PDB file of C-alpha atoms in Angstrom:
ATOM      1  CA  MET V1428     -51.893 227.241 -11.425  1.00  0.00           C
ATOM      2  CA  LYS V1429     -51.408 224.487 -14.334  1.00  0.00           C
ATOM      3  CA  THR V1430     -49.207 226.655 -16.335  1.00  0.00           C
ATOM      4  CA  ARG V1431     -46.019 225.302 -17.733  1.00  0.00           C
ATOM      5  CA  THR V1432     -42.791 226.392 -18.922  1.00  0.00           C
ATOM      6  CA  THR V1433     -40.579 225.450 -21.602  1.00  0.00           C
ATOM      7  CA  ILE V1434     -36.374 224.978 -21.632  1.00  0.00           C
ATOM      8  CA  THR V1435     -34.246 223.852 -24.052  1.00  0.00           C
ATOM      9  CA  ILE V1436     -31.397 222.154 -23.360  1.00  0.00           C
ATOM     10  CA  ASP V1437     -28.775 220.814 -26.345  1.00  0.00           C
ATOM     11  CA  GLY V1438     -32.055 220.995 -29.190  1.00  0.00           C
ATOM     12  CA  ALA V1439     -34.735 219.322 -26.673  1.00  0.00           C
ATOM     13  CA  ALA V1440     -37.575 221.341 -25.085  1.00  0.00           C
ATOM     14  CA  TYR V1441     -38.449 220.351 -22.059  1.00  0.00           C
ATOM     15  CA  GLU V1442     -41.969 221.742 -19.825  1.00  0.00           C
ATOM     16  CA  LEU V1443     -41.693 222.252 -16.611  1.00  0.00           C
ATOM     17  CA  SER V1444     -45.009 223.003 -14.212  1.00  0.00           C
ATOM     18  CA  ASP V1445     -44.969 225.997 -12.144  1.00  0.00           C
ATOM     19  CA  GLU V1446     -45.404 222.816  -9.541  1.00  0.00           C
ATOM     20  CA  PHE V1447     -42.249 221.741 -10.418  1.00  0.00           C
ATOM     21  CA  LEU V1448     -40.403 225.255 -10.125  1.00  0.00           C
ATOM     22  CA  SER V1449     -42.285 226.083  -7.136  1.00  0.00           C
ATOM     23  CA  HIS V1450     -40.780 223.308  -5.519  1.00  0.00           C
ATOM     24  CA  VAL V1451     -37.196 224.299  -5.706  1.00  0.00           C
ATOM     25  CA  LEU V1452     -38.301 228.217  -4.476  1.00  0.00           C
ATOM     26  CA  GLU V1453     -40.439 226.287  -1.175  1.00  0.00           C
ATOM     27  CA  LEU V1454     -37.188 224.187  -0.891  1.00  0.00           C
ATOM     28  CA  ALA V1455     -34.221 227.372  -0.972  1.00  0.00           C
ATOM     29  CA  VAL V1456     -36.617 229.227   1.396  1.00  0.00           C
ATOM     30  CA  GLU V1457     -37.258 226.813   3.177  1.00  0.00           C
ATOM     31  CA  GLY V1458     -33.305 226.109   4.184  1.00  0.00           C
ATOM     32  CA  GLY V1459     -31.813 225.435   1.080  1.00  0.00           C
ATOM     33  CA  CYS V1460     -30.612 229.490   1.535  1.00  0.00           C
ATOM     34  CA  SER V1461     -30.807 229.919   4.986  1.00  0.00           C
ATOM     35  CA  TYR V1462     -27.156 229.794   5.547  1.00  0.00           C
ATOM     36  CA  TRP V1463     -26.387 233.145   3.640  1.00  0.00           C
ATOM     37  CA  ALA V1464     -29.850 234.537   3.274  1.00  0.00           C
ATOM     38  CA  ASP V1465     -32.991 235.461   4.736  1.00  0.00           C
ATOM     39  CA  ALA V1466     -35.339 234.492   2.587  1.00  0.00           C
ATOM     40  CA  SER V1467     -40.011 235.037   2.434  1.00  0.00           C
ATOM     41  CA  GLY V1468     -41.572 232.969  -0.332  1.00  0.00           C
ATOM     42  CA  GLU V1469     -44.845 234.542  -2.417  1.00  0.00           C
ATOM     43  CA  ALA V1470     -47.776 231.893  -2.606  1.00  0.00           C
ATOM     44  CA  ALA V1471     -49.065 232.214  -5.452  1.00  0.00           C
ATOM     45  CA  ASP V1472     -53.062 232.392  -4.263  1.00  0.00           C
ATOM     46  CA  LYS V1473     -51.722 235.510  -1.389  1.00  0.00           C
ATOM     47  CA  ALA V1474     -50.555 237.381  -4.805  1.00  0.00           C
ATOM     48  CA  GLN V1475     -53.955 236.661  -6.257  1.00  0.00           C
ATOM     49  CA  GLY V1476     -55.204 238.157  -2.683  1.00  0.00           C
ATOM     50  CA  ASN V1477     -56.292 234.797  -1.216  1.00  0.00           C
ATOM     51  CA  GLU V1478     -55.392 235.429   2.376  1.00  0.00           C
ATOM     52  CA  SER V1479     -55.979 231.557   3.674  1.00  0.00           C
ATOM     53  CA  ILE V1480     -52.444 229.557   3.200  1.00  0.00           C
ATOM     54  CA  ARG V1481     -51.337 227.171   5.189  1.00  0.00           C
ATOM     55  CA  ASP V1482     -47.515 227.345   6.314  1.00  0.00           C
ATOM     56  CA  PHE V1483     -47.485 224.053   8.017  1.00  0.00           C
ATOM     57  CA  ASP V1484     -46.942 220.670   6.741  1.00  0.00           C
ATOM     58  CA  LEU V1485     -50.223 218.632   7.312  1.00  0.00           C
ATOM     59  CA  SER V1486     -47.964 214.640   7.415  1.00  0.00           C
ATOM     60  CA  ASP V1487     -47.075 216.414  10.998  1.00  0.00           C
ATOM     61  CA  TYR V1488     -50.321 215.618  12.050  1.00  0.00           C
ATOM     62  CA  VAL V1489     -51.524 212.597  10.308  1.00  0.00           C
ATOM     63  CA  GLU V1490     -50.371 208.740  11.448  1.00  0.00           C
ATOM     64  CA  HIS V1491     -49.150 207.586   7.217  1.00  0.00           C
ATOM     65  CA  ASP V1492     -47.656 210.502   4.583  1.00  0.00           C
ATOM     66  CA  SER V1493     -50.644 208.736   2.198  1.00  0.00           C
ATOM     67  CA  ASP V1494     -53.398 210.899   4.473  1.00  0.00           C
ATOM     68  CA  VAL V1495     -52.400 214.415   3.707  1.00  0.00           C
ATOM     69  CA  ASP V1496     -53.903 215.873   0.692  1.00  0.00           C
ATOM     70  CA  ASP V1497     -51.366 218.674  -0.104  1.00  0.00           C
ATOM     71  CA  GLY V1498     -53.397 219.956  -2.407  1.00  0.00           C
ATOM     72  CA  ASP V1499     -54.112 223.199  -0.940  1.00  0.00           C
ATOM     73  CA  ALA V1500     -50.064 223.610   0.483  1.00  0.00           C
ATOM     74  CA  PRO V1501     -48.465 227.107  -1.242  1.00  0.00           C
ATOM     75  CA  VAL V1502     -47.170 226.784  -4.274  1.00  0.00           C
ATOM     76  CA  TYR V1503     -44.702 229.434  -3.929  1.00  0.00           C
ATOM     77  CA  ALA V1504     -44.591 232.487  -7.066  1.00  0.00           C
ATOM     78  CA  SER V1505     -41.933 234.289  -6.329  1.00  0.00           C
ATOM     79  CA  ALA V1506     -39.232 234.431  -3.244  1.00  0.00           C
ATOM     80  CA  THR V1507     -36.834 236.934  -2.343  1.00  0.00           C
ATOM     81  CA  PHE V1508     -33.102 236.457  -0.774  1.00  0.00           C
ATOM     82  CA  LEU V1509     -31.152 238.799   0.818  1.00  0.00           C
ATOM     83  CA  ALA V1510     -28.330 238.036   2.294  1.00  0.00           C
ATOM     84  CA  SER V1511     -27.668 238.132   5.978  1.00  0.00           C
ATOM     85  CA  LYS V1512     -24.449 240.030   5.761  1.00  0.00           C
ATOM     86  CA  ASP V1513     -25.826 242.177   3.368  1.00  0.00           C
ATOM     87  CA  PRO V1514     -29.380 243.039   2.290  1.00  0.00           C
ATOM     88  CA  ALA V1515     -27.746 244.707  -0.802  1.00  0.00           C
ATOM     89  CA  GLN V1516     -26.923 241.447  -1.816  1.00  0.00           C
ATOM     90  CA  GLY V1517     -29.419 239.713  -3.503  1.00  0.00           C
ATOM     91  CA  GLY V1518     -33.083 239.881  -4.907  1.00  0.00           C
ATOM     92  CA  THR V1519     -36.229 238.255  -5.755  1.00  0.00           C
ATOM     93  CA  LEU V1520     -36.845 235.450  -8.307  1.00  0.00           C
ATOM     94  CA  ASP V1521     -39.653 234.447 -10.011  1.00  0.00           C
ATOM     95  CA  LEU V1522     -40.448 231.004 -11.456  1.00  0.00           C
ATOM     96  CA  GLN V1523     -39.651 231.817 -14.765  1.00  0.00           C
ATOM     97  CA  GLY V1524     -35.859 233.095 -12.939  1.00  0.00           C
ATOM     98  CA  VAL V1525     -36.041 229.453 -11.331  1.00  0.00           C
ATOM     99  CA  ALA V1526     -36.453 228.218 -14.999  1.00  0.00           C
ATOM    100  CA  ASP V1527     -33.796 230.270 -16.653  1.00  0.00           C
ATOM    101  CA  ALA V1528     -31.387 229.129 -14.167  1.00  0.00           C
ATOM    102  CA  ILE V1529     -31.621 225.750 -14.173  1.00  0.00           C
ATOM    103  CA  GLU V1530     -31.972 225.781 -18.331  1.00  0.00           C
ATOM    104  CA  ARG V1531     -28.391 227.370 -18.128  1.00  0.00           C
ATOM    105  CA  ILE V1532     -27.051 225.158 -15.255  1.00  0.00           C
ATOM    106  CA  VAL V1533     -28.067 221.925 -17.202  1.00  0.00           C
ATOM    107  CA  SER V1534     -27.513 223.005 -20.247  1.00  0.00           C
ATOM    108  CA  GLY V1535     -23.584 223.779 -19.467  1.00  0.00           C
ATOM    109  CA  ASP V1536     -23.366 227.605 -19.453  1.00  0.00           C
ATOM    110  CA  ALA V1537     -23.429 227.889 -15.294  1.00  0.00           C
ATOM    111  CA  GLU V1538     -20.862 226.624 -13.292  1.00  0.00           C
ATOM    112  CA  VAL V1539     -21.844 223.791 -10.727  1.00  0.00           C
ATOM    113  CA  PRO V1540     -20.682 220.857  -9.164  1.00  0.00           C
ATOM    114  CA  GLU V1541     -20.850 218.096 -11.865  1.00  0.00           C
ATOM    115  CA  GLY V1542     -23.066 216.482  -9.079  1.00  0.00           C
ATOM    116  CA  ILE V1543     -25.892 218.609  -8.538  1.00  0.00           C
ATOM    117  CA  ARG V1544     -25.922 219.586 -12.193  1.00  0.00           C
ATOM    118  CA  GLU V1545     -26.888 215.722 -12.737  1.00  0.00           C
ATOM    119  CA  ILE V1546     -29.160 216.086 -10.116  1.00  0.00           C
ATOM    120  CA  ILE V1547     -31.250 218.934 -11.999  1.00  0.00           C
ATOM    121  CA  SER V1548     -30.618 217.188 -15.359  1.00  0.00           C
ATOM    122  CA  VAL V1549     -32.297 213.912 -13.906  1.00  0.00           C
ATOM    123  CA  ALA V1550     -35.082 216.231 -11.991  1.00  0.00           C
ATOM    124  CA  VAL V1551     -35.776 217.354 -15.773  1.00  0.00           C
ATOM    125  CA  GLU V1552     -35.992 214.521 -17.678  1.00  0.00           C
ATOM    126  CA  ASP V1553     -38.039 212.974 -15.332  1.00  0.00           C
ATOM    127  CA  GLY V1554     -40.208 216.210 -14.964  1.00  0.00           C
ATOM    128  CA  ASP V1555     -40.358 215.258 -11.099  1.00  0.00           C
ATOM    129  CA  ALA V1556     -38.902 218.444  -9.396  1.00  0.00           C
ATOM    130  CA  SER V1557     -38.819 215.085  -5.548  1.00  0.00           C
ATOM    131  CA  ASP V1558     -35.299 214.467  -6.440  1.00  0.00           C
ATOM    132  CA  ILE V1559     -34.169 218.227  -6.650  1.00  0.00           C
ATOM    133  CA  ASP V1560     -32.865 218.761  -2.300  1.00  0.00           C
ATOM    134  CA  THR V1561     -31.925 221.970  -0.576  1.00  0.00           C
ATOM    135  CA  GLU V1562     -28.194 221.761  -1.795  1.00  0.00           C
ATOM    136  CA  ALA V1563     -29.187 221.653  -5.888  1.00  0.00           C
ATOM    137  CA  ALA V1564     -32.209 224.054  -5.241  1.00  0.00           C
ATOM    138  CA  ASP V1565     -29.256 226.870  -3.710  1.00  0.00           C
ATOM    139  CA  CYS V1566     -27.560 226.406  -6.835  1.00  0.00           C
ATOM    140  CA  ILE V1567     -30.408 227.175  -8.535  1.00  0.00           C
ATOM    141  CA  VAL V1568     -31.242 230.145  -6.667  1.00  0.00           C
ATOM    142  CA  GLN V1569     -27.304 231.768  -6.164  1.00  0.00           C
ATOM    143  CA  ILE V1570     -26.990 231.304 -10.665  1.00  0.00           C
ATOM    144  CA  GLY V1571     -30.769 233.017 -10.586  1.00  0.00           C
ATOM    145  CA  LEU V1572     -29.719 235.762  -8.962  1.00  0.00           C
ATOM    146  CA  PHE V1573     -25.925 236.279  -9.438  1.00  0.00           C
ATOM    147  CA  ASP V1574     -24.641 234.427 -12.534  1.00  0.00           C
ATOM    148  CA  GLU V1575     -22.456 232.294 -10.403  1.00  0.00           C
ATOM    149  CA  ILE V1576     -21.990 230.526  -7.098  1.00  0.00           C
ATOM    150  CA  VAL V1577     -20.942 233.416  -4.379  1.00  0.00           C
ATOM    151  CA  TYR V1578     -21.877 231.720  -1.160  1.00  0.00           C
ATOM    152  CA  GLY V1579     -21.113 228.100  -0.212  1.00  0.00           C
TER     153      GLY V1579
END
């Protein structure tokens, strides 16, 4: 999975890797949206028929994080988020949906807390999703699914 998605913000083009976008889904599935949704992610390899996907973090089993080669970690291609109290609310978000939501948030077309917008903006400008936390990932998912922050 080595493709890139281009988003445009204030006339400037930014390329986001699939790994960047997948990281957002991973954060949302593994905790960011857990207070309102039952979430499950589909790894890109699984979507292509590879059933040998690792579902744990090797860093829990090694002495130094630098000993971890995380190249085999799941890279989500999509994720489904269904509201715990009303499964009719929610849906599936793919990498393009994540990119579209990020573009709307950073360009100011979606209403999110300013601190969250700044975190996402810096990550996009740097091309590094590691600054995006679970709260920001939750906002991205909600904008992608509902066009607004519904929960939280």
